[in-house]
Structure formats: C-alpha cells, structure tokens
Amino acid sequence: MFQYEMPTKVYFGKDCIAQSGDVLAQFGRKALLVTGRHSAKINGAQQAVTDKLDALGIEWVLFDEVESNPSIETVRRAAEVGRNEQVGCVIAIGGGSPMDAGKVIALLCTNDLDDTALFTGPYCPPLPIIAVPTTSGTGSEVTKVAVLTNPHAGTKQSVGSPLIFPKIAFVDPTFTVGVSRRVTIDTAIDALSHAVEGYLSTGSTPMSDVWAEEAMRFLGIHLDALDQELSYAVREDLMYASTLAGIVIAQTGTTLIHGMGYQLTYYKGLSHGRANGILFPAYMKLMEEAVPDKTAKIWELLDVSGLEEFTEIMKKLMPGTVDLTEEEIELYTKLTMPTSAVKRTSCEVTPDLVKQIYRSLKA
Ligand SMILES: [Fe+2]
C-alpha cells in the first residue's frame, strides 16, 4: 500500500500569474504578501502578483522582512499584521525562506500556538497559501513542510502538516533569470538532493519515483554547466525539475543529507544547498552499497559514470572544505540522530557513521 497526495494546483510557465484568470478571487478581498527584503522587488515577481491583485480589485498588504532561515519571531510579527489586517490569504513570494515563512504565517493567522505547539500541532486549517518561487531549489511551493530556525532546539526544525500544502503555486522561470551563479548552483543542488534523497528514501513509492527520475533527468542534462551562463530554456528546465523534486519530497521526506546539513547551516552559516552539496558524495558512497540498483539508475539518469565523476562535479560546484572540531561533531551528531531524516535513510545510520561523515568534510 502507498499513498500519493499533491493537492497544490500548479501554474507553470512564463507569465503564468497574468494568465491565471480570476483564480485568486476565491481567497477573499485582501491578501498578505510575504517576501524577503529585496529580491521579489527586483526579479519582477512582486509586481506580477500585485498587478494581478489590482486587476482583480483585491487589496494587499506587504510584509517584506523575511530573512534567510526565518525565525519564529519574524513569522509571529507577520502573522500579527495578517490578523490585524484581516487578510483572507497569504501569498508567499521568494526562495525557500519566504515560502516557508508564509506557510507558518498562514497557520499562525488562524491558530494560537506557543513555540512548542508551533512544531507539533495539532493545527486548525491555516489561511489559504499561494506560493510564488523565485529560485529553483526548495520545491516548497508543492510541499507540506516549512523549515524554521528554532533557537529552543538549537537547530533548524520543520513544521509539517498536509494543511500547509499551498492551494496554488505560480511557477514562472522568468523570476529566476537574474539569480546569481552561486545561488543558482546552490539551489539546483538542493533540488537534486530532493530528487535523489526522495528516490532513495525508505518512503519512496512507485509514483514518487516517476517524478524523481524525471527531475534527475532534467537536472542531469545541466549538472556540469551550472557554473556557466544559463539561457532561459535552461532556467526553465531547472525550475521544472525543482518543482518535480518538491512533489517527490512531499511524498517521501528527505534523508541523511538534509538531516546532517541543517547543522552546517545553523552553526556554520553554509547555505542550505551548499551544505547538501558537500555531504552529497559521502551519502552516495553509502547508497552505492545499500541500494545498488537505484544508485546505478541515478548515475544513468544524471549521465555520469559513477561516484568518482559525481564527486568531481560536486567538488567543482562546491569548492572548499568544512573544518569541524570534535566538540562540534559531537553536538551535530546528537542533533542529527533523532531526526526522521535519519529514519528514512536506506542504511543503518549510527552515531559513529555520522561523525565519520562530518570528519570527512575536512579533506
Ligand atoms: Fe532542501
């Protein structure tokens, strides 16, 4: 038995917001726009949304203070705005941070949750969530998870519930055209890790594998050229793959790479995609032994000869090393071990194994 759930209505392609008719009219007379400080204004996404809202006669109020790896304090402040303004929906525009923040803000507009209940639920239905991604990586526009920084737990932590699947995702590759090379690489590797981890997760299903293979195929074509100038057509492929990979992890969850990577982001400031990228080769080495058939299929889909070539590509895209002290390794391992990401990993994960992988990042 397996389940498949993907309730988000996806509009994909250039100008998809302008071409969405009156679909936004069903979510009330006022919307809360949630963005980071700058990028949604520069890449045209905010304008595309407000043009559509204005045309439909829907009022909007802007909260543009979402930081990278958003904090509980920020989402609470934004929810206060949403409640005071009596908005009918939350439109989250940006990369993973504004989209994840938007999901939690929508929950907090309809639920009174302390800092513990925020992560555990139970939840009443949130305000409807509309997601507009402006990077190709997180896949948050089609997932039921939001990741926040939780200082109480000393790491990044997830809010997860089918209730926070966005109602609508407007996925327009145009918004990613100006994304810097570094962010393009980091986010593409995040998307790749979603597809690969989902494919190798103990929670993978025949239906999630369909999307995972397709996502890998679209990412594999461009993997070696991510550090070069990218055409619109390539940006379109990356965004399509990223959304497919999001659909995958909405079914399967993520595994050891994400479980370990959160510590590198929280404590060492590595971007999410970069943290995943530097852990990727060690993970694939484990998977070659644990799940040889599927790993061989991954090499084929990515058009690489095997672990050695894949490791070379990752090192080229993610240069540098992470030098951790034994105390840091001890702490990160303690934080990683209880996560569901570890439980979904297709091999036995022991504290010694996790420590050994963290140590290997130095080399
Ligand atoms: Fe991720």
Short mmCIF file of C-alpha atoms and ligand atoms in Angstrom, two decimals:
data_model
loop_
_atom_site.label_atom_id
_atom_site.label_comp_id
_atom_site.label_asym_id
_atom_site.label_seq_id
_atom_site.Cartn_x
_atom_site.Cartn_y
_atom_site.Cartn_z
CA MET A 1 0.00 0.00 0.00
CA PHE A 2 1.18 3.51 -0.69
CA GLN A 3 -0.37 6.95 -0.76
CA TYR A 4 0.09 9.84 -3.13
CA GLU A 5 -1.01 13.33 -2.20
CA MET A 6 -0.41 16.51 -4.19
CA PRO A 7 -3.29 18.92 -3.68
CA THR A 8 -1.48 22.04 -4.96
CA LYS A 9 -2.73 23.47 -8.24
CA VAL A 10 0.37 24.31 -10.27
CA TYR A 11 0.55 27.02 -12.92
CA PHE A 12 3.87 26.64 -14.74
CA GLY A 13 5.47 28.90 -17.34
CA LYS A 14 6.23 32.43 -18.46
CA ASP A 15 3.59 34.95 -17.33
CA CYS A 16 1.56 32.26 -15.59
CA ILE A 17 0.26 34.74 -12.99
CA ALA A 18 -1.08 37.13 -15.63
CA GLN A 19 -2.67 34.17 -17.40
CA SER A 20 -4.33 32.71 -14.31
CA GLY A 21 -7.69 34.38 -14.89
CA ASP A 22 -9.61 35.07 -11.68
CA VAL A 23 -8.32 32.09 -9.69
CA LEU A 24 -7.08 34.41 -6.92
CA ALA A 25 -10.52 35.94 -6.47
CA GLN A 26 -11.68 32.95 -4.38
CA PHE A 27 -9.41 33.81 -1.46
CA GLY A 28 -11.08 36.92 -0.07
CA ARG A 29 -10.81 40.66 -0.59
CA LYS A 30 -7.40 41.24 0.97
CA ALA A 31 -4.10 39.33 0.72
CA LEU A 32 -0.94 39.36 2.83
CA LEU A 33 2.17 39.36 0.62
CA VAL A 34 5.18 37.77 2.32
CA THR A 35 8.64 38.38 0.83
CA GLY A 36 12.28 38.89 1.66
CA ARG A 37 13.63 42.43 1.68
CA HIS A 38 14.78 42.90 -1.91
CA SER A 39 14.71 40.08 -4.45
CA ALA A 40 10.93 39.88 -5.02
CA LYS A 41 11.02 43.57 -5.97
CA ILE A 42 13.95 43.15 -8.36
CA ASN A 43 13.00 39.92 -10.16
CA GLY A 44 9.51 41.09 -11.10
CA ALA A 45 7.59 38.54 -9.00
CA GLN A 46 6.06 41.03 -6.57
CA GLN A 47 4.98 43.28 -9.43
CA ALA A 48 3.40 40.35 -11.30
CA VAL A 49 1.40 39.43 -8.20
CA THR A 50 0.28 42.98 -7.34
CA ASP A 51 -0.65 43.69 -10.98
CA LYS A 52 -2.95 40.66 -10.89
CA LEU A 53 -4.41 41.56 -7.47
CA ASP A 54 -5.01 45.15 -8.59
CA ALA A 55 -6.72 43.95 -11.76
CA LEU A 56 -9.00 41.72 -9.69
CA GLY A 57 -9.73 44.52 -7.19
CA ILE A 58 -8.12 42.59 -4.30
CA GLU A 59 -6.41 44.71 -1.66
CA TRP A 60 -2.97 43.68 -0.44
CA VAL A 61 -0.64 44.43 2.40
CA LEU A 62 3.09 43.73 2.25
CA PHE A 63 5.34 42.10 4.86
CA ASP A 64 8.82 42.22 3.33
CA GLU A 65 11.04 41.41 6.29
CA VAL A 66 11.63 37.66 5.96
CA GLU A 67 15.31 36.84 6.49
CA SER A 68 17.25 33.75 5.34
CA ASN A 69 16.41 30.80 7.59
CA PRO A 70 13.43 32.66 9.09
CA SER A 71 12.97 32.89 12.84
CA ILE A 72 9.88 32.24 14.96
CA GLU A 73 9.90 35.92 15.92
CA THR A 74 9.62 37.05 12.29
CA VAL A 75 6.69 34.77 11.45
CA ARG A 76 4.87 35.87 14.60
CA ARG A 77 5.32 39.54 13.64
CA ALA A 78 3.99 38.90 10.14
CA ALA A 79 1.01 36.91 11.45
CA GLU A 80 0.17 39.87 13.68
CA VAL A 81 -0.03 42.02 10.55
CA GLY A 82 -2.22 39.42 8.83
CA ARG A 83 -4.62 39.20 11.76
CA ASN A 84 -4.85 42.97 12.24
CA GLU A 85 -5.48 43.48 8.53
CA GLN A 86 -7.97 40.58 8.43
CA VAL A 87 -6.46 39.15 5.25
CA GLY A 88 -8.08 36.19 3.52
CA CYS A 89 -4.92 34.53 2.22
CA VAL A 90 -1.12 34.59 2.32
CA ILE A 91 0.86 34.96 -0.90
CA ALA A 92 4.47 33.97 -0.28
CA ILE A 93 6.96 35.17 -2.89
CA GLY A 94 10.64 34.20 -2.90
CA GLY A 95 13.03 31.35 -2.29
CA GLY A 96 12.55 28.76 0.41
CA SER A 97 12.70 31.24 3.27
CA PRO A 98 9.73 33.47 2.32
CA MET A 99 7.69 30.47 1.15
CA ASP A 100 8.32 28.50 4.34
CA ALA A 101 7.67 31.62 6.43
CA GLY A 102 4.44 32.24 4.51
CA LYS A 103 3.17 28.76 5.33
CA VAL A 104 3.74 29.24 9.06
CA ILE A 105 2.34 32.77 8.98
CA ALA A 106 -0.85 31.39 7.41
CA LEU A 107 -1.04 28.85 10.26
CA LEU A 108 -0.46 31.49 12.92
CA CYS A 109 -3.20 33.70 11.49
CA THR A 110 -5.76 31.03 12.47
CA ASN A 111 -4.05 29.17 15.35
CA ASP A 112 -2.76 30.23 18.76
CA LEU A 113 0.43 28.18 19.10
CA ASP A 114 3.25 28.54 21.60
CA ASP A 115 6.82 27.87 20.46
CA THR A 116 6.46 24.14 21.14
CA ALA A 117 2.98 23.60 19.67
CA LEU A 118 4.12 25.52 16.59
CA PHE A 119 6.24 22.49 15.62
CA THR A 120 3.99 19.72 16.88
CA GLY A 121 0.43 20.84 16.22
CA PRO A 122 -2.38 19.92 16.18
CA TYR A 123 -3.44 22.69 13.84
CA CYS A 124 -6.71 24.16 12.63
CA PRO A 125 -6.68 24.87 8.88
CA PRO A 126 -4.50 27.88 8.03
CA LEU A 127 -5.41 30.73 5.71
CA PRO A 128 -5.08 29.62 2.07
CA ILE A 129 -1.42 29.73 0.96
CA ILE A 130 -0.32 30.80 -2.52
CA ALA A 131 3.36 30.23 -3.32
CA VAL A 132 5.47 32.01 -5.94
CA PRO A 133 9.01 30.58 -6.09
CA THR A 134 11.80 32.83 -7.35
CA THR A 135 14.63 30.29 -7.14
CA SER A 136 14.84 26.75 -8.49
CA GLY A 137 15.62 24.59 -5.50
CA THR A 138 13.45 24.33 -2.45
CA GLY A 139 10.29 22.96 -4.06
CA SER A 140 8.43 24.47 -1.10
CA GLU A 141 5.65 25.59 -3.46
CA VAL A 142 4.45 21.96 -3.60
CA THR A 143 5.34 20.62 -0.14
CA LYS A 144 3.63 20.32 3.25
CA VAL A 145 6.72 21.32 5.20
CA ALA A 146 8.14 24.64 6.39
CA VAL A 147 11.60 24.87 7.93
CA LEU A 148 12.27 27.49 10.59
CA THR A 149 15.19 28.37 12.79
CA ASN A 150 14.33 27.21 16.30
CA PRO A 151 16.69 28.63 18.94
CA HIS A 152 14.97 26.48 21.61
CA ALA A 153 16.09 23.31 19.79
CA GLY A 154 19.43 24.79 18.66
CA THR A 155 18.87 23.89 15.00
CA LYS A 156 16.54 24.23 12.04
CA GLN A 157 13.24 22.46 12.59
CA SER A 158 10.25 21.58 10.46
CA VAL A 159 6.60 22.42 10.72
CA GLY A 160 4.85 19.67 8.79
CA SER A 161 1.18 19.14 8.00
CA PRO A 162 -0.85 18.41 4.88
CA LEU A 163 -2.80 21.54 5.86
CA ILE A 164 0.11 23.73 4.70
CA PHE A 165 0.27 22.48 1.13
CA PRO A 166 -0.14 25.68 -0.90
CA LYS A 167 -3.51 25.92 -2.65
CA ILE A 168 -1.82 27.42 -5.71
CA ALA A 169 1.78 27.53 -6.96
CA PHE A 170 2.68 30.06 -9.64
CA VAL A 171 5.95 28.73 -11.06
CA ASP A 172 7.38 31.24 -13.57
CA PRO A 173 11.03 30.66 -14.60
CA THR A 174 11.27 34.34 -15.66
CA PHE A 175 11.73 35.27 -11.99
CA THR A 176 14.94 33.21 -11.81
CA VAL A 177 16.70 34.80 -14.79
CA GLY A 178 18.69 37.27 -12.66
CA VAL A 179 19.59 34.79 -9.91
CA SER A 180 23.36 34.84 -9.24
CA ARG A 181 25.59 31.97 -10.28
CA ARG A 182 26.28 30.99 -6.67
CA VAL A 183 22.60 30.87 -5.70
CA THR A 184 21.70 29.09 -8.96
CA ILE A 185 24.23 26.35 -8.19
CA ASP A 186 23.29 26.03 -4.52
CA THR A 187 19.57 25.84 -5.21
CA ALA A 188 19.97 23.40 -8.13
CA ILE A 189 21.96 21.09 -5.87
CA ASP A 190 19.22 21.38 -3.25
CA ALA A 191 16.70 20.30 -5.90
CA LEU A 192 18.99 17.45 -6.94
CA SER A 193 19.29 16.32 -3.34
CA HIS A 194 15.48 16.30 -3.05
CA ALA A 195 15.13 14.11 -6.13
CA VAL A 196 17.95 11.75 -5.14
CA GLU A 197 17.13 11.52 -1.43
CA GLY A 198 13.43 11.05 -2.22
CA TYR A 199 14.32 8.31 -4.71
CA LEU A 200 16.49 6.52 -2.16
CA SER A 201 14.27 7.20 0.87
CA THR A 202 12.63 4.29 2.65
CA GLY A 203 9.44 6.29 2.00
CA SER A 204 9.81 6.23 -1.81
CA THR A 205 6.88 4.87 -3.80
CA PRO A 206 6.40 3.90 -7.46
CA MET A 207 4.62 7.22 -8.02
CA SER A 208 7.22 9.38 -6.29
CA ASP A 209 9.92 7.57 -8.28
CA VAL A 210 8.34 8.70 -11.54
CA TRP A 211 8.81 12.35 -10.61
CA ALA A 212 12.22 11.72 -9.03
CA GLU A 213 13.57 10.13 -12.22
CA GLU A 214 12.16 12.94 -14.34
CA ALA A 215 13.65 15.60 -12.04
CA MET A 216 17.06 13.90 -12.18
CA ARG A 217 16.89 13.70 -15.95
CA PHE A 218 16.22 17.45 -16.25
CA LEU A 219 18.93 18.32 -13.71
CA GLY A 220 21.42 15.83 -15.11
CA ILE A 221 21.47 17.49 -18.53
CA HIS A 222 22.72 20.74 -16.98
CA LEU A 223 24.70 19.50 -13.99
CA ASP A 224 28.12 20.05 -15.49
CA ALA A 225 27.28 23.50 -16.84
CA LEU A 226 25.67 25.10 -13.79
CA ASP A 227 28.67 27.38 -13.30
CA GLN A 228 28.28 28.86 -16.77
CA GLU A 229 25.95 31.47 -18.26
CA LEU A 230 22.45 29.97 -18.40
CA SER A 231 19.81 30.57 -21.06
CA TYR A 232 16.11 30.97 -20.30
CA ALA A 233 15.50 27.44 -21.60
CA VAL A 234 17.96 26.07 -19.03
CA ARG A 235 16.37 28.15 -16.26
CA GLU A 236 13.03 26.65 -17.27
CA ASP A 237 14.42 23.10 -17.02
CA LEU A 238 15.89 23.83 -13.58
CA MET A 239 12.64 25.26 -12.28
CA TYR A 240 10.61 22.39 -13.67
CA ALA A 241 12.98 19.90 -12.06
CA SER A 242 12.87 21.77 -8.78
CA THR A 243 9.06 21.63 -8.66
CA LEU A 244 9.06 17.93 -9.57
CA ALA A 245 11.61 17.26 -6.85
CA GLY A 246 9.37 19.15 -4.41
CA ILE A 247 6.50 16.82 -5.33
CA VAL A 248 8.86 13.92 -4.57
CA ILE A 249 9.80 15.03 -1.06
CA ALA A 250 6.17 15.87 -0.31
CA GLN A 251 5.64 12.09 -0.59
CA THR A 252 8.94 10.70 0.72
CA GLY A 253 10.53 13.25 3.04
CA THR A 254 14.27 13.89 2.94
CA THR A 255 17.06 11.72 4.34
CA LEU A 256 20.55 11.88 5.83
CA ILE A 257 21.90 14.74 3.68
CA HIS A 258 19.20 17.11 4.93
CA GLY A 259 19.33 15.72 8.46
CA MET A 260 23.07 16.44 8.73
CA GLY A 261 23.07 19.57 6.57
CA TYR A 262 20.79 21.59 8.82
CA GLN A 263 23.53 21.69 11.46
CA LEU A 264 26.03 23.11 8.96
CA THR A 265 23.56 25.85 8.07
CA TYR A 266 22.53 26.68 11.63
CA TYR A 267 26.01 26.68 13.18
CA LYS A 268 28.37 27.32 10.27
CA GLY A 269 26.26 29.60 8.10
CA LEU A 270 26.51 27.45 4.97
CA SER A 271 23.63 27.95 2.56
CA HIS A 272 21.19 25.04 2.56
CA GLY A 273 22.15 23.88 -0.94
CA ARG A 274 25.86 24.12 -0.24
CA ALA A 275 25.52 22.13 2.97
CA ASN A 276 23.72 19.44 1.00
CA GLY A 277 26.27 19.52 -1.81
CA ILE A 278 29.30 18.92 0.37
CA LEU A 279 27.58 15.99 2.11
CA PHE A 280 26.35 14.52 -1.18
CA PRO A 281 29.38 12.37 -2.22
CA ALA A 282 29.67 10.65 1.19
CA TYR A 283 25.94 9.90 1.11
CA MET A 284 26.13 8.42 -2.40
CA LYS A 285 29.02 6.23 -1.33
CA LEU A 286 26.79 4.75 1.39
CA MET A 287 23.90 4.34 -1.02
CA GLU A 288 26.03 2.53 -3.60
CA GLU A 289 26.31 -0.28 -1.08
CA ALA A 290 22.84 -0.05 0.45
CA VAL A 291 20.73 0.46 -2.69
CA PRO A 292 22.97 -0.52 -5.63
CA ASP A 293 20.24 -0.86 -8.27
CA LYS A 294 18.70 2.53 -7.70
CA THR A 295 22.10 4.19 -7.35
CA ALA A 296 23.16 2.77 -10.71
CA LYS A 297 19.95 4.19 -12.19
CA ILE A 298 20.80 7.60 -10.72
CA TRP A 299 24.21 7.60 -12.43
CA GLU A 300 22.49 6.72 -15.69
CA LEU A 301 19.86 9.47 -15.32
CA LEU A 302 22.47 12.06 -14.42
CA ASP A 303 24.69 10.83 -17.25
CA VAL A 304 27.73 10.40 -15.00
CA SER A 305 29.96 7.33 -15.00
CA GLY A 306 29.72 6.76 -11.25
CA LEU A 307 30.67 8.01 -7.81
CA GLU A 308 34.09 9.28 -8.85
CA GLU A 309 32.80 11.56 -11.58
CA PHE A 310 29.88 12.71 -9.42
CA THR A 311 32.28 13.59 -6.60
CA GLU A 312 34.42 15.60 -9.02
CA ILE A 313 31.40 17.55 -10.25
CA MET A 314 30.26 18.29 -6.68
CA LYS A 315 33.77 19.44 -5.70
CA LYS A 316 33.90 21.72 -8.72
CA LEU A 317 30.49 23.22 -7.93
CA MET A 318 31.05 23.36 -4.14
CA PRO A 319 34.75 24.13 -3.64
CA GLY A 320 36.19 24.38 -0.14
CA THR A 321 36.03 22.27 2.97
CA VAL A 322 34.41 22.46 6.40
CA ASP A 323 36.75 22.02 9.31
CA LEU A 324 34.84 20.94 12.44
CA THR A 325 36.16 20.42 15.95
CA GLU A 326 35.41 17.15 17.76
CA GLU A 327 33.06 19.09 20.09
CA GLU A 328 31.14 20.43 17.11
CA ILE A 329 30.95 16.97 15.55
CA GLU A 330 29.65 15.57 18.83
CA LEU A 331 26.91 18.21 19.06
CA TYR A 332 25.85 17.97 15.40
CA THR A 333 25.65 14.19 15.64
CA LYS A 334 23.47 14.43 18.74
CA LEU A 335 21.12 16.78 16.88
CA THR A 336 21.07 14.66 13.71
CA MET A 337 20.42 11.22 15.19
CA PRO A 338 16.81 11.65 16.44
CA THR A 339 15.54 13.20 13.17
CA SER A 340 13.05 11.48 10.89
CA ALA A 341 15.50 12.14 8.04
CA VAL A 342 17.82 9.55 9.63
CA LYS A 343 14.99 7.04 9.99
CA ARG A 344 14.14 7.37 6.29
CA THR A 345 17.74 6.71 5.20
CA SER A 346 18.17 3.35 3.44
CA CYS A 347 21.08 2.10 5.53
CA GLU A 348 21.84 1.75 9.20
CA VAL A 349 22.84 5.17 10.49
CA THR A 350 24.90 5.04 13.67
CA PRO A 351 26.39 7.98 15.58
CA ASP A 352 29.85 6.76 14.52
CA LEU A 353 28.86 6.85 10.86
CA VAL A 354 27.52 10.41 11.17
CA LYS A 355 30.68 11.53 12.95
CA GLN A 356 32.84 9.91 10.30
CA ILE A 357 30.99 11.80 7.53
CA TYR A 358 31.29 15.14 9.35
CA ARG A 359 35.03 14.48 9.84
CA SER A 360 35.46 13.66 6.14
CA LEU A 361 34.32 17.17 5.13
CA LYS A 362 37.73 18.46 6.19
CA ALA A 363 39.53 16.60 3.45
FE FE B 1 16.28 21.08 0.77
#
